[in-house]
Short mmCIF file of C-alpha atoms in Angstrom, two decimals:
data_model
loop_
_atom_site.label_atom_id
_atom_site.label_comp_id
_atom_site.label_asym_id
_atom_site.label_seq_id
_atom_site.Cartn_x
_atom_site.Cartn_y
_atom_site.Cartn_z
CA UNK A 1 -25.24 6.49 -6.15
CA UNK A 2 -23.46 9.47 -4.71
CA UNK A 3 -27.09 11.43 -3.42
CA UNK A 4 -28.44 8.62 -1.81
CA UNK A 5 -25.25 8.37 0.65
CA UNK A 6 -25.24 11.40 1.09
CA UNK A 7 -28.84 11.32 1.85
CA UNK A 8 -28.42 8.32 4.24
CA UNK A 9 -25.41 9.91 6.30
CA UNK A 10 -27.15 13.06 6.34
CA UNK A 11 -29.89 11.20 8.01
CA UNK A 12 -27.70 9.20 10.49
CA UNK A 13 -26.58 12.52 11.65
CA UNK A 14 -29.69 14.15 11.90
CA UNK A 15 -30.85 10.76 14.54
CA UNK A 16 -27.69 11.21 16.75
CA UNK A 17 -29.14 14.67 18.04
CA UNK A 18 -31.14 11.89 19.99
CA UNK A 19 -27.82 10.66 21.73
CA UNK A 20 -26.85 14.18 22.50
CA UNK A 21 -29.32 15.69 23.89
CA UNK A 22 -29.19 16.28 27.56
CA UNK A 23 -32.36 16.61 29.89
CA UNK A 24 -34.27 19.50 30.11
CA UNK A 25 -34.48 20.67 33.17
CA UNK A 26 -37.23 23.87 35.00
CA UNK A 27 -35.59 26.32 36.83
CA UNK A 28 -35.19 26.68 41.12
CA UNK A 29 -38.25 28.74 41.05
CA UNK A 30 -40.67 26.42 39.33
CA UNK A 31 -42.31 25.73 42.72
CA UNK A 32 -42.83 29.36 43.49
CA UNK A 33 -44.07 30.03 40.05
CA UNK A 34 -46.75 26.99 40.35
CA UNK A 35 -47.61 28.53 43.41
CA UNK A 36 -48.57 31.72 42.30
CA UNK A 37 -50.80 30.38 39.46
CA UNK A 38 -52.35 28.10 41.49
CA UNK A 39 -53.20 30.81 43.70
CA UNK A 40 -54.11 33.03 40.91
CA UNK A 41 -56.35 30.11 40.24
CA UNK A 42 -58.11 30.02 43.13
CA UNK A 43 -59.19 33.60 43.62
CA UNK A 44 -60.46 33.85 39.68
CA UNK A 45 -62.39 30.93 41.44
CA UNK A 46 -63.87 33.42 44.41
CA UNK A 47 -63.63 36.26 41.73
CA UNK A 48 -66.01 34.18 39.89
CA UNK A 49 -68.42 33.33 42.77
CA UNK A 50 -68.07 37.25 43.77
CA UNK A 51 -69.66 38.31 40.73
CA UNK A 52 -72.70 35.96 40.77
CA UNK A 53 -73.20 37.24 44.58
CA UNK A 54 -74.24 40.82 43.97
CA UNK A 55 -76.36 39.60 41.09
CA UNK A 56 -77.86 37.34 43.56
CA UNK A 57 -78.36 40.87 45.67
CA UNK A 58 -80.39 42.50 42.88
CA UNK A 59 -82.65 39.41 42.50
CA UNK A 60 -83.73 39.12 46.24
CA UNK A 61 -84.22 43.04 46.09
CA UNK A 62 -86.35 42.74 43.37
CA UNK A 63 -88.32 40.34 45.16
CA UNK A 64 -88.07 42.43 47.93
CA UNK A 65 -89.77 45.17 45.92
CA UNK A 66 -92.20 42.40 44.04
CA UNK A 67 -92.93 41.87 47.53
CA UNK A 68 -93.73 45.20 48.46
CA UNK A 69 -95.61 46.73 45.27
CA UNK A 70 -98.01 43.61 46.30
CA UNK A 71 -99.08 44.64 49.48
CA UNK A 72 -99.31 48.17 48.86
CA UNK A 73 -101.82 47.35 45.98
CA UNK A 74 -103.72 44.90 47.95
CA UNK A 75 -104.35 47.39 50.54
CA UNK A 76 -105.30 49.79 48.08
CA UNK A 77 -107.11 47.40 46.70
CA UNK A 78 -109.05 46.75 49.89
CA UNK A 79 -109.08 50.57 50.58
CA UNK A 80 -111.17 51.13 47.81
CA UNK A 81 -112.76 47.98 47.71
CA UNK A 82 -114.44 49.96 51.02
CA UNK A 83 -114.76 53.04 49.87
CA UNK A 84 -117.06 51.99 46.81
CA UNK A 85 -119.15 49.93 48.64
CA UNK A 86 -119.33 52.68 51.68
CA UNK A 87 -120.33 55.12 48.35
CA UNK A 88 -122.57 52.77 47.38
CA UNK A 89 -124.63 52.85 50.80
CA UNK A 90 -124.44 56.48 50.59
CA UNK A 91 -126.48 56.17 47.02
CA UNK A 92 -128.56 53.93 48.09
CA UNK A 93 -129.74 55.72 51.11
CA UNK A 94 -129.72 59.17 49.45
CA UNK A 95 -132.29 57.54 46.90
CA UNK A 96 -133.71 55.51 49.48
CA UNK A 97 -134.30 59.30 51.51
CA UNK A 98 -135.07 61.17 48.11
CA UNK A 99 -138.00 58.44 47.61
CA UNK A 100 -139.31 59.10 51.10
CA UNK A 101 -139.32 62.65 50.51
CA UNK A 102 -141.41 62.54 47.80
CA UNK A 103 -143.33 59.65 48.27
CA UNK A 104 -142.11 57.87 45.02
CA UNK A 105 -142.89 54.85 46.70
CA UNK A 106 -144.69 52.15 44.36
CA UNK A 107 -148.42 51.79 46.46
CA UNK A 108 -149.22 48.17 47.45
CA UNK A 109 -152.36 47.43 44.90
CA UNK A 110 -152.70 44.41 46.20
CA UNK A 111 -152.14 43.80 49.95
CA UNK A 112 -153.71 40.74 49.77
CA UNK A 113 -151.52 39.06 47.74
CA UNK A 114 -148.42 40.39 49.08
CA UNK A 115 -149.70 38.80 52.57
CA UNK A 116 -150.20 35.26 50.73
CA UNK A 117 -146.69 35.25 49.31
CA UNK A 118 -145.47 36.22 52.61
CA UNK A 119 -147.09 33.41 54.18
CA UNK B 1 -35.91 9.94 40.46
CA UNK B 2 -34.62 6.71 41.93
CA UNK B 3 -35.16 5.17 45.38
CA UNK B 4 -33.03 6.83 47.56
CA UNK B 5 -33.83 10.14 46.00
CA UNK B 6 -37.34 9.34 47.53
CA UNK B 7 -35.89 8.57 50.99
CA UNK B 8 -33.65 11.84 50.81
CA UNK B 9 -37.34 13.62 50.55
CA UNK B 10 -38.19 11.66 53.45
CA UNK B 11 -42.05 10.33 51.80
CA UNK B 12 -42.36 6.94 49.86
CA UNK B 13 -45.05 7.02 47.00
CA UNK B 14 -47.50 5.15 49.13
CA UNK B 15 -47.08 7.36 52.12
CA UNK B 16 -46.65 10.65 49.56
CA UNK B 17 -50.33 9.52 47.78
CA UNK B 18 -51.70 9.07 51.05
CA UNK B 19 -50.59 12.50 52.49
CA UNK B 20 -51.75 14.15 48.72
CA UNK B 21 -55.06 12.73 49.14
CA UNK B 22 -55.14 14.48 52.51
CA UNK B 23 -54.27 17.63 50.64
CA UNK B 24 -51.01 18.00 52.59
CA UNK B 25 -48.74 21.11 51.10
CA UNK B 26 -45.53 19.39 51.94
CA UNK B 27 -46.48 15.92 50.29
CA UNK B 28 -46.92 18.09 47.16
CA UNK B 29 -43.97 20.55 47.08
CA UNK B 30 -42.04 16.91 48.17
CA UNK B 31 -43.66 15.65 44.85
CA UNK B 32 -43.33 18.13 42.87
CA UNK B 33 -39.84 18.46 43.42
CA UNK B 34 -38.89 15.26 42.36
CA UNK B 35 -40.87 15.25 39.29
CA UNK B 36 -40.68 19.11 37.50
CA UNK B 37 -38.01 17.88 35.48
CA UNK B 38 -38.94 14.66 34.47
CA UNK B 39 -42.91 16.05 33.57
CA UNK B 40 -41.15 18.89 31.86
CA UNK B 41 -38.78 17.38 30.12
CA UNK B 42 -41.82 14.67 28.88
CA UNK B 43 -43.96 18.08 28.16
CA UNK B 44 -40.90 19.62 25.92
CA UNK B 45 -40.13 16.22 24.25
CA UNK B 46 -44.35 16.84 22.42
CA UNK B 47 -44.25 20.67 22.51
CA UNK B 48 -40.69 21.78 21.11
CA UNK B 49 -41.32 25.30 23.10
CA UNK B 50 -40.10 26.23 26.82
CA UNK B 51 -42.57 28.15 27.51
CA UNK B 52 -45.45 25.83 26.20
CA UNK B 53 -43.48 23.08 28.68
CA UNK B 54 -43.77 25.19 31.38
CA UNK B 55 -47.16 26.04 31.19
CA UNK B 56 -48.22 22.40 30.66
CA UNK B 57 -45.86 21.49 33.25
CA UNK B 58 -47.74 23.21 35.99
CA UNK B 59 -50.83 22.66 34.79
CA UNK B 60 -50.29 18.53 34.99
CA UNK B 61 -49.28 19.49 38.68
CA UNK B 62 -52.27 21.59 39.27
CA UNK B 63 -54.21 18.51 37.93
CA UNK B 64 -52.38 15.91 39.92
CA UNK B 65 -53.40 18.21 43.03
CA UNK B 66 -57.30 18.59 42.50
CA UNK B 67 -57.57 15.02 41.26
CA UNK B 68 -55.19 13.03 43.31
CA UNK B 69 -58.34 11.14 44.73
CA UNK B 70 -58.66 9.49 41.38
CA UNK B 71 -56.03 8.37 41.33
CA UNK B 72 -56.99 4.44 41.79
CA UNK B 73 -53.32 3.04 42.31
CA UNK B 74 -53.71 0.53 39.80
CA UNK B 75 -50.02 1.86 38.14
CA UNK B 76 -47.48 3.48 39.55
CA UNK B 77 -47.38 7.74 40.56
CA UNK B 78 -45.24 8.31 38.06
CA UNK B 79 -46.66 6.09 35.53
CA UNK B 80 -50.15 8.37 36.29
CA UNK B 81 -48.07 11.40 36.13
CA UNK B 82 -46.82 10.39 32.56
CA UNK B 83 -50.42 9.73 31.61
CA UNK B 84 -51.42 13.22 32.23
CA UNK B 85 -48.32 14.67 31.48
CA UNK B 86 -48.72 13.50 27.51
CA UNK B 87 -52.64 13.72 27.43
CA UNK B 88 -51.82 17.49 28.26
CA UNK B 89 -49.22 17.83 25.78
CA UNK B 90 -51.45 16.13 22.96
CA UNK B 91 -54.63 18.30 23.72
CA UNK B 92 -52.29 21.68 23.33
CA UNK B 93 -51.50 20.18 19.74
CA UNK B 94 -54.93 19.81 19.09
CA UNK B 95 -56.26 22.94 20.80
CA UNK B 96 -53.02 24.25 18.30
CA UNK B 97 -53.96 22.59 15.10
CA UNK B 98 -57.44 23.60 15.31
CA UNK B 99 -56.73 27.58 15.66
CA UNK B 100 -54.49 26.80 12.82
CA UNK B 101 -57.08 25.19 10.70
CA UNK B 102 -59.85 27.56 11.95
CA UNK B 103 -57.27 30.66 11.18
CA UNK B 104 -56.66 28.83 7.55
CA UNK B 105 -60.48 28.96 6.89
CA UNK B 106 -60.80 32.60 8.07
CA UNK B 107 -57.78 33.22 5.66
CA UNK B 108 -60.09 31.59 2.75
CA UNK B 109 -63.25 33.67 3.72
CA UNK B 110 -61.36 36.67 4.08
CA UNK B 111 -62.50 37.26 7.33
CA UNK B 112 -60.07 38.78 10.34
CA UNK B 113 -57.88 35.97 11.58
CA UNK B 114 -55.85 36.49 14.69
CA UNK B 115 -52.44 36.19 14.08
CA UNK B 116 -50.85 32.56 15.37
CA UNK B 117 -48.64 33.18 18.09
CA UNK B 118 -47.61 29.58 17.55
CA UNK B 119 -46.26 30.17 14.16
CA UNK B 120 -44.04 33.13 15.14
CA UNK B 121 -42.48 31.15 18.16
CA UNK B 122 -39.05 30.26 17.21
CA UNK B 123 -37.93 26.39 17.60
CA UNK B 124 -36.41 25.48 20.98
CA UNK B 125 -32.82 24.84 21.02
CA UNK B 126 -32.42 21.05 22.14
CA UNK B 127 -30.18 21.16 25.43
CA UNK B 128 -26.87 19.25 25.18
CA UNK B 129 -27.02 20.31 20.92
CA UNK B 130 -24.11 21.68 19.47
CA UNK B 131 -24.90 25.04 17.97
CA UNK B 132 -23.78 24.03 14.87
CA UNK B 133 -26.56 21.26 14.84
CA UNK B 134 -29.37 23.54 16.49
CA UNK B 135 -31.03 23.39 12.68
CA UNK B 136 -30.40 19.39 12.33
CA UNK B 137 -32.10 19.01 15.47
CA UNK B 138 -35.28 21.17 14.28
CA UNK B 139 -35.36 19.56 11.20
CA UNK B 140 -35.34 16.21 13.54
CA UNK B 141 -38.14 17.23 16.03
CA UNK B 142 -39.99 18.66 12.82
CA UNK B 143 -40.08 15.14 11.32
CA UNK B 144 -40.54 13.42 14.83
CA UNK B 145 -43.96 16.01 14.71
CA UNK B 146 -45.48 14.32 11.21
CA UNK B 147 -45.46 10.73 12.29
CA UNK B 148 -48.61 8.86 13.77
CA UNK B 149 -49.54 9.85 17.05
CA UNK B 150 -49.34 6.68 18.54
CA UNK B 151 -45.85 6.17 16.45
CA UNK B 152 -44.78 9.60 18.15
CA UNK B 153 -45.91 8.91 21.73
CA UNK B 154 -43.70 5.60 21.76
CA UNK B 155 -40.46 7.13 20.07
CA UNK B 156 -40.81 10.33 22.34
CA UNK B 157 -40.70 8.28 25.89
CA UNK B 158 -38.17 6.48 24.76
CA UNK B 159 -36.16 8.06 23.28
CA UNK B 160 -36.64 11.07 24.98
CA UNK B 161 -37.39 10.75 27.83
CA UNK B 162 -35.41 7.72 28.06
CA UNK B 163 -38.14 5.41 29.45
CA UNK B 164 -37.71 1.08 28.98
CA UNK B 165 -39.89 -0.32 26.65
CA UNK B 166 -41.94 -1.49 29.74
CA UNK B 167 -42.42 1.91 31.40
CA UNK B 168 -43.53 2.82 28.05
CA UNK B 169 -46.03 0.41 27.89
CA UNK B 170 -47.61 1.19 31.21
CA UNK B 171 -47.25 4.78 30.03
CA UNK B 172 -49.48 4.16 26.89
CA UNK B 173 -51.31 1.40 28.90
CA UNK B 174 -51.04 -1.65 26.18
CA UNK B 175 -48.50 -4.66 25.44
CA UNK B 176 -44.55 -4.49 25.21
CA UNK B 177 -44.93 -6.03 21.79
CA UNK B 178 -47.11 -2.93 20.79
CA UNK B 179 -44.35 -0.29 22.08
CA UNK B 180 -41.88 -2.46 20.30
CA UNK B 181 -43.81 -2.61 17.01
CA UNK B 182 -44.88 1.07 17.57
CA UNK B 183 -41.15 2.42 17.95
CA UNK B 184 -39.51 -0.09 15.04
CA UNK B 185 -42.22 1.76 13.03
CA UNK B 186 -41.33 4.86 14.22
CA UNK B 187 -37.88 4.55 13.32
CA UNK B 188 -38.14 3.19 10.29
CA UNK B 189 -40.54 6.24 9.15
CA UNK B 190 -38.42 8.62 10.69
CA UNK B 191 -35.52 7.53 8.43
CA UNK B 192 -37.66 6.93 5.56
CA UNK B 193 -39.25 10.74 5.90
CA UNK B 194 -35.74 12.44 6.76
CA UNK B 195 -34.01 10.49 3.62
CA UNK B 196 -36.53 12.36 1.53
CA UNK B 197 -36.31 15.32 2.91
CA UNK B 198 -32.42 15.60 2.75
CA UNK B 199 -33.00 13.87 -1.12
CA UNK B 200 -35.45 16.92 -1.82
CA UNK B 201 -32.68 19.55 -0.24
CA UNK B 202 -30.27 17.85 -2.68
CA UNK B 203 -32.30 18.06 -6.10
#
C-alpha cells in the first residue's frame, strides 16, 4: 500500500510543475535577429539566381560559337564547293584541248543518221 | 495580447492583415511584437529546447510574412498564427525522429552515422521551476513527449500555453467536445504513464 502513495504523490508533484511554470518569453532583440535571417534569406535567394546567371553566360556563348563554327564551315563549304567545280572545268577543257590536239575525236560514220536524230 | 495592447500598437488585426498583405514593414514588426512570446512560448511548449524555439519561432514569422495572402480570414490572426506555429513545431519532431531512426539503421549496418546533435542537447530548464524540481519537470515534459499527438497538441495549448478549451478548438480546427475528450485523455495517460514510471524508480 505504501509504493503506490508514494507513487501517486510523486505524480501529483510531478503535474504541479504545470502551475508553476511561468511564460517563456524571446529576448529584446528577437526582431533584429529575425531580421537578419530574413535578410540572409533573401540574398541566398539572389545568391541562388547569381549562380544560374553565369551558367546561363556559358550556354549563349556556346551558341555563340555553335553559331559561328556554322558559318565558317558553310563558307568553306561553298569555297570549295567552287573550287572543285572551277577544277573540274579546268579538266574538262584540258582534255577537251588534249583531244583537239591530237585529233582523238570519235569520226562521225554516219552523218546521216546523226542529222535524222537531230531533226 | 489583449485589446488594448493592440490599440497601444496603434493597428487592429483587420487593419494589421490588411497593411501585411500590402507587405508593409511596420504592420509586421507591429505584429511581431505582440506575438514573439506567445509563438515562442507555443514553439517551446512541443520542442523542450530554446534554441529549437527560436529558430521555429522566426521561421513561423518568416512564413506568416511570404504567405500572409493566404491567409483567408476565416479564424482569427492569432488562431492562424497558432496553426503554423504547432505545424512547425510537429514537422521539427518528425524531421527529428526520422534522423534518429535513419541514424539507428546506419548504427545496424555499420555504416557512418552523424552524430545527433539532438541527443546531446541538454533539457531546457522550465521558467518559473524551482531548481530543485528542474529534473521533475523533465521527467514531466518527457512523459508529456510519449502521448498521442493529437492527446499532446490539446494538453500543450492548454495547459501551456494557457489557451480555453475554445481557442483550442479553433487552434486544432474541430469540436469543444473533442478538445475536452482529447485533454481528459491526456490527463488521465499522463498520470497513468508517470505512476509507472515513479512505480519502476521505486522497485
Amino acid at each position: 500500500m505504501k509504493k503506490p502513495n508514494r507513487a501517486e504523490h510523486e505524480v501529483d508533484k510531478t503535474l504541479d510543475i504545470l502551475n508553476q511554470m511561468d511564460r517563456a518569453k524571446t529576448d529584446a532583440f528577437f526582431y533584429s535577429r529575425l531580421e537578419n535571417r530574413m535578410e540572409e534569406q533573401s540574398n541566398e535567394s539572389t545568391s541562388g539566381w547569381m549562380i544560374i546567371l553565369p551558367n546561363w553566360r556559358y550556354y549563349a556563348l556556346a551558341m555563340l560559337f555553335l553559331l559561328i563554327f556554322n558559318v565558317v564551315s558553310l563558307f568553306h563549304y561553298a569555297y570549295q564547293y567552287n573550287q572543285d567545280i572551277m577544277q573540274q572545268e579546268t579538266s574538262i577543257n584540258s582534255v577537251n584541248a588534249f583531244a583537239n590536239e591530237y585529233s582523238t575525236d570519235l569520226p562521225i560514220l554516219y552523218p546521216n543518221q546523226l542529222n535524222e536524230e537531230e531533226n | 495580447m489583449d485589446v488594448a495592447q493592440k490599440q497601444d500598437a496603434g493597428l487592429q488585426d483587420s487593419e494589421l492583415i490588411k497593411e501585411l498583405k500590402q507587405r508593409s514593414q511596420h504592420a509586421f514588426r507591429v505584429l511581431v511584437e505582440q506575438q514573439k512570446d506567445v509563438v515562442y512560448n507555443t514553439c517551446l511548449g512541443f520542442l523542450h529546447n530554446p534554441q529549437d524555439a527560436e529558430d521555429v519561432t522566426q521561421e513561423v514569422f518568416i512564413q506568416i510574412f511570404e504567405s500572409i495572402h493566404e491567409f483567408r480570414e476565416d479564424a482569427s490572426l492569432s488562431t492562424w498564427i497558432y496553426r503554423i506555429a504547432v505545424t512547425k513545431s510537429l514537422e521539427l519532431l518528425r524531421k527529428r525522429k526520422r534522423k534518429k531512426r535513419m541514424a539507428y539503421f546506419k548504427s545496424i549496418l555499420n555504416l557512418d552515422a552523424e552524430p545527433d546533435d539532438y541527443e546531446d542537447q541538454q533539457y531546457f530548464e522550465p521558467p518559473g521551476v524551482a531548481l530543485e524540481n528542474q529534473e521533475r519537470a523533465e521527467i514531466l515534459f518527457r512523459t508529456i513527449d510519449t502521448l498521442p499527438e493529437n492527446q499532446r497538441i490539446a494538453f500543450v495549448l492548454h495547459k501551456v500555453e494557457g489557451l480555453s478549451y475554445k481557442k483550442v478548438a479553433e487552434v486544432m480546427e474541430t469540436s469543444l467536445s473533442a478538445v475536452e475528450s482529447l485533454i481528459h485523455r491526456a490527463k488521465k495517460n499522463l498520470k497513468l504513464r508517470l505512476k509507472t514510471y515513479y512505480e519502476q524508480q521505486d522497485l
